[in-house]
Short mmCIF file of C-alpha atoms and ligand atoms in Angstrom, two decimals:
data_model
loop_
_atom_site.label_atom_id
_atom_site.label_comp_id
_atom_site.label_asym_id
_atom_site.label_seq_id
_atom_site.Cartn_x
_atom_site.Cartn_y
_atom_site.Cartn_z
CA MET R 21 119.60 95.24 78.36
CA LYS R 22 116.98 97.31 76.56
CA ILE R 23 113.27 96.54 76.99
CA GLY R 24 110.76 97.27 74.23
CA PHE R 25 107.15 97.79 75.32
CA ILE R 26 104.20 97.70 72.89
CA GLY R 27 100.69 98.54 74.16
CA LEU R 28 100.40 101.35 76.69
CA GLY R 29 96.71 101.08 77.62
CA ILE R 30 95.11 100.84 81.08
CA MET R 31 97.60 98.13 82.09
CA GLY R 32 100.65 98.67 79.88
CA LYS R 33 101.17 102.32 80.81
CA PRO R 34 101.67 101.78 84.58
CA MET R 35 103.61 98.54 83.97
CA ALA R 36 106.06 100.37 81.70
CA LYS R 37 106.42 103.15 84.26
CA ASN R 38 107.32 100.60 86.96
CA LEU R 39 110.09 99.19 84.75
CA ILE R 40 111.47 102.71 84.27
CA LYS R 41 111.35 103.26 88.05
CA ALA R 42 113.27 100.00 88.49
CA GLY R 43 116.06 101.44 86.31
CA TYR R 44 115.50 99.66 82.99
CA GLU R 45 116.06 101.43 79.67
CA LEU R 46 112.77 101.36 77.73
CA ILE R 47 111.66 102.01 74.16
CA VAL R 48 107.87 102.14 73.78
CA ALA R 49 105.12 102.33 71.15
CA ASP R 50 101.35 102.38 70.94
CA LYS R 51 100.07 103.48 67.57
CA PHE R 52 96.54 104.11 68.82
CA ALA R 53 97.36 105.88 72.11
CA PRO R 54 99.87 108.66 71.32
CA LYS R 55 99.06 110.55 74.56
CA ASN R 56 100.03 107.50 76.62
CA VAL R 57 103.28 107.20 74.63
CA GLU R 58 104.05 110.86 75.47
CA GLU R 59 103.27 110.23 79.15
CA VAL R 60 105.57 107.20 79.39
CA ALA R 61 108.28 109.07 77.45
CA ALA R 62 107.98 111.93 79.96
CA ALA R 63 108.60 109.32 82.69
CA GLY R 64 111.92 108.39 81.02
CA ALA R 65 111.27 106.00 78.10
CA LYS R 66 112.27 106.55 74.49
CA ALA R 67 109.17 106.99 72.30
CA ALA R 68 109.28 104.99 69.06
CA ALA R 69 107.28 105.88 65.95
CA SER R 70 106.56 102.23 65.09
CA ASN R 71 106.55 98.69 66.43
CA GLN R 72 109.43 97.88 64.07
CA GLU R 73 111.51 100.66 65.62
CA VAL R 74 110.84 99.10 69.04
CA GLY R 75 111.83 95.65 67.73
CA SER R 76 115.06 96.94 66.18
CA GLN R 77 116.36 98.16 69.55
CA ALA R 78 114.90 95.71 72.07
CA ASP R 79 116.62 92.73 73.68
CA VAL R 80 113.38 91.92 75.50
CA LEU R 81 109.99 92.82 73.99
CA ILE R 82 106.91 93.10 76.20
CA THR R 83 103.50 93.14 74.51
CA MET R 84 100.36 94.24 76.39
CA VAL R 85 97.55 94.48 73.82
CA PRO R 86 93.91 93.28 73.95
CA ASN R 87 93.64 89.87 72.23
CA SER R 88 95.29 87.21 70.05
CA PRO R 89 94.85 89.07 66.69
CA ASN R 90 96.37 92.22 68.23
CA VAL R 91 99.46 90.31 69.44
CA LYS R 92 99.84 88.72 66.00
CA GLU R 93 99.45 92.13 64.34
CA ALA R 94 101.97 93.79 66.71
CA LEU R 95 104.53 91.03 66.02
CA PHE R 96 103.90 89.87 62.45
CA GLY R 97 101.71 92.56 60.79
CA ASP R 98 102.90 95.20 58.30
CA ASP R 99 104.59 97.02 61.19
CA GLY R 100 105.43 93.81 63.04
CA ALA R 101 108.18 94.04 65.67
CA ALA R 102 109.28 90.43 65.08
CA LYS R 103 110.62 91.52 61.68
CA THR R 104 113.27 93.67 63.34
CA LEU R 105 113.94 91.78 66.59
CA LYS R 106 117.38 90.17 66.71
CA LYS R 107 117.95 86.42 67.02
CA GLY R 108 118.11 85.42 70.68
CA ALA R 109 115.69 88.15 71.75
CA VAL R 110 112.70 87.20 73.91
CA VAL R 111 109.04 88.20 73.73
CA LEU R 112 107.18 88.40 77.05
CA ASP R 113 103.54 88.54 75.99
CA CYS R 114 101.58 89.83 78.98
CA SER R 115 98.27 90.11 77.07
CA SER R 116 95.41 87.76 78.01
CA ILE R 117 94.92 85.75 74.83
CA SER R 118 93.96 82.26 73.68
CA PRO R 119 96.54 79.66 74.77
CA ILE R 120 96.15 78.11 71.32
CA ALA R 121 97.29 81.44 69.80
CA SER R 122 100.19 81.65 72.31
CA ARG R 123 101.51 78.32 71.01
CA GLU R 124 101.11 79.44 67.37
CA ILE R 125 102.96 82.68 68.10
CA GLU R 126 105.76 80.83 69.90
CA ALA R 127 106.19 78.53 66.87
CA GLU R 128 106.39 81.51 64.46
CA LEU R 129 108.91 83.30 66.68
CA ALA R 130 111.00 80.14 67.03
CA LYS R 131 111.45 80.10 63.22
CA LEU R 132 113.11 83.53 63.61
CA GLY R 133 115.29 82.39 66.53
CA ILE R 134 113.23 84.38 69.03
CA ASN R 135 112.09 82.94 72.39
CA MET R 136 108.79 83.55 74.11
CA LEU R 137 107.00 83.29 77.45
CA ASP R 138 103.26 83.91 77.79
CA CYS R 139 102.78 85.89 80.99
CA PRO R 140 99.24 87.20 81.44
CA VAL R 141 98.39 89.00 84.64
CA SER R 142 95.66 89.30 87.22
CA GLY R 143 95.08 92.31 89.43
CA GLY R 144 93.77 95.11 87.23
CA GLU R 145 94.83 98.74 87.02
CA PRO R 146 95.37 99.38 90.79
CA LYS R 147 97.84 96.49 91.05
CA ALA R 148 99.48 97.46 87.75
CA ILE R 149 100.09 100.90 89.29
CA ASP R 150 101.35 99.46 92.62
CA GLY R 151 103.55 96.89 90.87
CA THR R 152 101.74 94.05 92.67
CA LEU R 153 100.26 92.12 89.73
CA ALA R 154 100.06 88.31 89.76
CA PHE R 155 101.84 86.81 86.71
CA MET R 156 100.86 83.36 85.35
CA VAL R 157 103.69 82.22 83.11
CA GLY R 158 104.06 79.58 80.42
CA GLY R 159 107.41 78.56 78.92
CA LYS R 160 110.74 76.88 79.51
CA GLN R 161 112.14 76.85 83.06
CA ALA R 162 115.51 78.34 82.01
CA LEU R 163 113.85 81.27 80.20
CA PHE R 164 111.52 81.79 83.14
CA ASP R 165 114.47 81.94 85.55
CA GLU R 166 116.27 84.44 83.32
CA TYR R 167 113.37 86.87 82.86
CA LYS R 168 111.49 86.47 86.16
CA PRO R 169 113.36 89.47 87.69
CA ILE R 170 111.80 91.76 85.04
CA LEU R 171 108.29 90.50 85.81
CA GLU R 172 108.97 90.92 89.53
CA LYS R 173 109.38 94.67 88.96
CA MET R 174 105.72 94.76 87.88
CA GLY R 175 104.23 92.06 90.10
CA SER R 176 104.39 90.55 93.58
CA SER R 177 103.64 87.00 92.44
CA VAL R 178 105.27 85.30 89.42
CA VAL R 179 104.41 81.60 88.97
CA LEU R 180 105.55 79.26 86.19
CA CYS R 181 102.48 77.16 85.31
CA GLY R 182 103.91 74.92 82.56
CA ASP R 183 105.05 75.15 78.96
CA VAL R 184 104.03 77.96 76.56
CA GLY R 185 100.25 78.49 76.70
CA ALA R 186 100.01 77.39 80.34
CA GLY R 187 100.03 81.04 81.48
CA ASN R 188 96.98 81.79 79.38
CA VAL R 189 95.21 78.54 80.34
CA THR R 190 95.64 79.62 83.97
CA LYS R 191 94.39 83.13 83.16
CA LEU R 192 91.25 81.64 81.57
CA CYS R 193 90.68 79.62 84.77
CA ASN R 194 91.03 82.90 86.68
CA GLN R 195 88.46 84.61 84.44
CA ILE R 196 85.89 81.83 84.92
CA VAL R 197 86.17 82.09 88.71
CA VAL R 198 85.99 85.91 88.66
CA ALA R 199 82.95 86.07 86.33
CA VAL R 200 80.93 83.47 88.23
CA ASN R 201 81.86 85.06 91.55
CA ILE R 202 80.71 88.54 90.42
CA ALA R 203 77.44 87.13 89.10
CA ALA R 204 76.87 85.21 92.36
CA VAL R 205 77.38 88.42 94.37
CA ALA R 206 74.95 90.31 92.09
CA GLU R 207 72.34 87.54 92.22
CA ALA R 208 72.59 87.23 96.02
CA MET R 209 72.40 90.99 96.71
CA THR R 210 69.38 91.32 94.40
CA LEU R 211 67.56 88.48 96.15
CA GLY R 212 68.47 89.94 99.55
CA GLN R 213 67.11 93.39 98.74
CA LEU R 214 63.92 91.97 97.21
CA ALA R 215 63.46 89.87 100.37
CA GLY R 216 63.74 92.98 102.53
CA VAL R 217 67.31 92.88 103.86
CA GLU R 218 69.69 95.82 103.31
CA PRO R 219 72.48 94.84 100.85
CA GLU R 220 75.09 96.54 103.08
CA LYS R 221 74.04 94.32 106.02
CA ILE R 222 74.31 91.21 103.83
CA PHE R 223 77.81 92.27 102.71
CA GLN R 224 78.99 93.03 106.27
CA ALA R 225 77.53 89.79 107.62
CA ILE R 226 78.89 87.36 105.05
CA LYS R 227 82.19 88.85 103.81
CA GLY R 228 84.19 87.29 106.68
CA GLY R 229 82.72 83.80 106.18
CA LEU R 230 83.06 81.13 103.52
CA ALA R 231 81.23 83.25 100.92
CA GLY R 232 83.69 86.13 101.32
CA SER R 233 86.19 86.73 98.52
CA THR R 234 88.50 89.30 96.99
CA VAL R 235 85.87 89.67 94.27
CA MET R 236 83.13 90.35 96.82
CA ASN R 237 85.26 92.93 98.68
CA ALA R 238 86.10 94.76 95.43
CA LYS R 239 82.80 94.52 93.57
CA ALA R 240 79.97 94.55 96.17
CA PRO R 241 80.71 98.19 97.20
CA MET R 242 80.83 99.18 93.50
CA MET R 243 77.45 97.52 92.95
CA MET R 244 75.87 99.27 95.94
CA ASP R 245 77.30 102.60 94.69
CA GLN R 246 76.05 101.89 91.13
CA ASN R 247 79.67 102.66 90.16
CA PHE R 248 80.49 100.77 86.97
CA LYS R 249 83.58 102.75 85.94
CA PRO R 250 86.22 100.28 84.60
CA GLY R 251 88.42 98.61 85.95
CA PHE R 252 87.97 95.62 83.74
CA ARG R 253 85.50 96.13 80.91
CA ILE R 254 82.63 93.73 80.14
CA ASP R 255 83.89 93.60 76.52
CA LEU R 256 87.35 92.37 77.61
CA HIS R 257 85.69 89.73 79.80
CA ILE R 258 83.60 88.60 76.81
CA LYS R 259 86.88 88.27 74.89
CA ASP R 260 88.32 86.06 77.66
CA LEU R 261 85.20 83.88 77.93
CA ASN R 262 85.19 83.37 74.15
CA ASN R 263 88.78 82.17 74.56
CA VAL R 264 87.53 79.80 77.31
CA VAL R 265 84.93 78.42 74.84
CA ASP R 266 87.59 77.83 72.14
CA THR R 267 89.94 76.16 74.62
CA ALA R 268 87.16 74.04 76.16
CA LYS R 269 86.19 72.82 72.67
CA ALA R 270 89.79 71.84 71.98
CA VAL R 271 90.07 69.73 75.16
CA ASP R 272 86.39 68.67 75.50
CA SER R 273 85.84 70.31 78.89
CA PRO R 274 82.29 71.13 80.11
CA ILE R 275 81.64 74.84 80.72
CA PRO R 276 77.95 75.41 81.58
CA LEU R 277 78.72 78.27 83.98
CA THR R 278 80.99 80.04 81.47
CA GLN R 279 78.26 79.76 78.80
CA SER R 280 75.75 81.41 81.16
CA MET R 281 78.20 84.20 82.00
CA LEU R 282 78.85 84.76 78.32
CA GLU R 283 75.11 85.04 77.57
CA MET R 284 74.62 87.56 80.38
CA MET R 285 77.61 89.64 79.30
CA LYS R 286 76.53 89.59 75.64
CA ILE R 287 73.12 90.99 76.63
CA LEU R 288 74.87 93.80 78.53
CA HIS R 289 77.10 94.47 75.53
CA ARG R 290 74.05 94.61 73.26
CA ASP R 291 72.43 97.15 75.62
CA GLY R 292 75.48 99.43 75.38
CA ASP R 293 77.17 98.42 78.65
CA GLY R 294 80.27 96.79 77.10
CA SER R 295 82.56 99.55 78.36
CA CYS R 296 81.28 99.24 81.96
CA ASP R 297 83.27 97.41 84.62
CA HIS R 298 82.34 93.72 84.90
CA SER R 299 80.63 94.54 88.21
CA ALA R 300 77.87 95.74 85.82
CA LEU R 301 76.72 92.10 85.72
CA LEU R 302 74.43 93.51 88.43
CA LYS R 303 72.66 95.48 85.68
CA TYR R 304 71.48 92.18 84.19
CA TYR R 305 69.57 91.50 87.43
CA GLN R 306 68.40 95.11 87.75
CA LYS R 307 66.92 94.98 84.25
CA LEU R 308 65.06 91.76 85.05
CA THR R 309 63.71 92.88 88.43
CA GLY R 310 63.31 96.62 87.93
CA ILE R 311 65.08 97.31 91.26
CA THR R 312 68.20 99.41 91.80
CA LEU R 313 70.58 97.95 94.37
CA HIS R 314 71.25 100.40 97.20
CA HIS R 315 73.33 100.46 100.38
P1 NAD M 429 93.68 98.63 76.64
O1 NAD M 429 92.70 98.49 75.52
O2 NAD M 429 93.51 99.73 77.64
O3 NAD M 429 95.18 98.75 76.05
C1 NAD M 429 95.65 98.01 74.97
C2 NAD M 429 96.56 98.91 74.15
O4 NAD M 429 97.14 98.15 73.08
C3 NAD M 429 95.82 100.08 73.50
O5 NAD M 429 96.38 101.31 73.96
C4 NAD M 429 96.02 99.87 71.99
O6 NAD M 429 96.20 101.09 71.30
C5 NAD M 429 97.29 99.03 71.98
N1 NAD M 429 97.43 98.23 70.75
C6 NAD M 429 96.53 97.36 70.21
N2 NAD M 429 97.03 96.82 69.09
C7 NAD M 429 98.26 97.34 68.91
C8 NAD M 429 99.27 97.16 67.92
N3 NAD M 429 99.11 96.31 66.89
N4 NAD M 429 100.42 97.87 68.03
C9 NAD M 429 100.59 98.74 69.07
N5 NAD M 429 99.68 98.93 70.04
C10 NAD M 429 98.52 98.24 69.96
O7 NAD M 429 93.67 97.21 77.39
P2 NAD M 429 94.20 96.87 78.85
O8 NAD M 429 93.07 97.01 79.82
O9 NAD M 429 95.50 97.56 79.11
O10 NAD M 429 94.43 95.29 78.69
C11 NAD M 429 95.56 94.75 78.01
C12 NAD M 429 95.55 93.24 78.24
O11 NAD M 429 95.63 92.97 79.64
C13 NAD M 429 94.26 92.56 77.73
O12 NAD M 429 94.57 91.31 77.19
C14 NAD M 429 93.43 92.43 79.00
O13 NAD M 429 92.49 91.36 78.93
C15 NAD M 429 94.52 92.18 80.04
N6 NAD M 429 94.16 92.54 81.41
C16 NAD M 429 93.50 93.69 81.68
C17 NAD M 429 93.16 93.99 82.99
C18 NAD M 429 92.39 95.25 83.34
O14 NAD M 429 91.90 95.35 84.48
N7 NAD M 429 92.28 96.23 82.46
C19 NAD M 429 93.52 93.11 84.03
C20 NAD M 429 94.24 91.97 83.73
C21 NAD M 429 94.55 91.68 82.41
#
């Protein structure tokens, strides 16, 4: 079985390397990141000159690109891999995109006799490198059972959440919780420092209690260090929250917290912080108060 891999960015590059380590034969492409293609080829993959070349040789095609239009372009654009994929092939789209788009893409692929699972991930670059990502999958049970072993080479948790689109619905739920949690940490630390308590003391005192979280453990130290190196960029989180808005409209679900997060992140984007890690939500509070969070 040959695996095609399109999109070798922050996440795709280490994920592809883990598949090579696991013994799979890979053919890879990323038209905008030739250095990453060279690096993954040096690790043992075949470098393709185009997405169509990847499609022509792959039994399984993994896509790991930013958003819905990028997945559509990679599959159905001028150099679309779906044009050369054989009938019976499967697309495992690991990108975080709109669940509505996932269902549209599945329908287009089905016309060509190609199957699909949407399998977005949580965990970020460190877990992509360690092969301990959490996969949220949407699709048919039989397909899931067949291709789960591939995902398990890149992740430590692989959960089928429902039919196609359910993976990305779950990912959007994840992104709401993460955004609100980061903002809550930033808001609390700012209040604490202004009220005269050292942020480090607040972190040490509350991280083991009910307020503690994986988000707090990962992001509070970054905030106190003023380290906003991504990680997960504000601009990608804006993309996810816009997908939450579209999905919420479609199912009439209230999202006041998501709307607030989106406003805060858009202000940061406007001020040139879109490429910062999402822990830079702290900067929103720093701008308003004039303080700089310290240890
Ligand atoms: P990235 O921007 O670093 O990488 C995306 C890659 O896709 C780029 O190298 C780009 O050149 C390539 N690409 C785009 N369109 C293409 C096309 N048509 N053909 C070929 N290549 C194409 O992004 P990333 O951080 O690796 O994120 C990828 C996906 O994973 C996104 O949906 C993101 O939301 C999600 N994600 C990211 C993280 C994170 O921490 N970075 C965590 C979880 C999920």
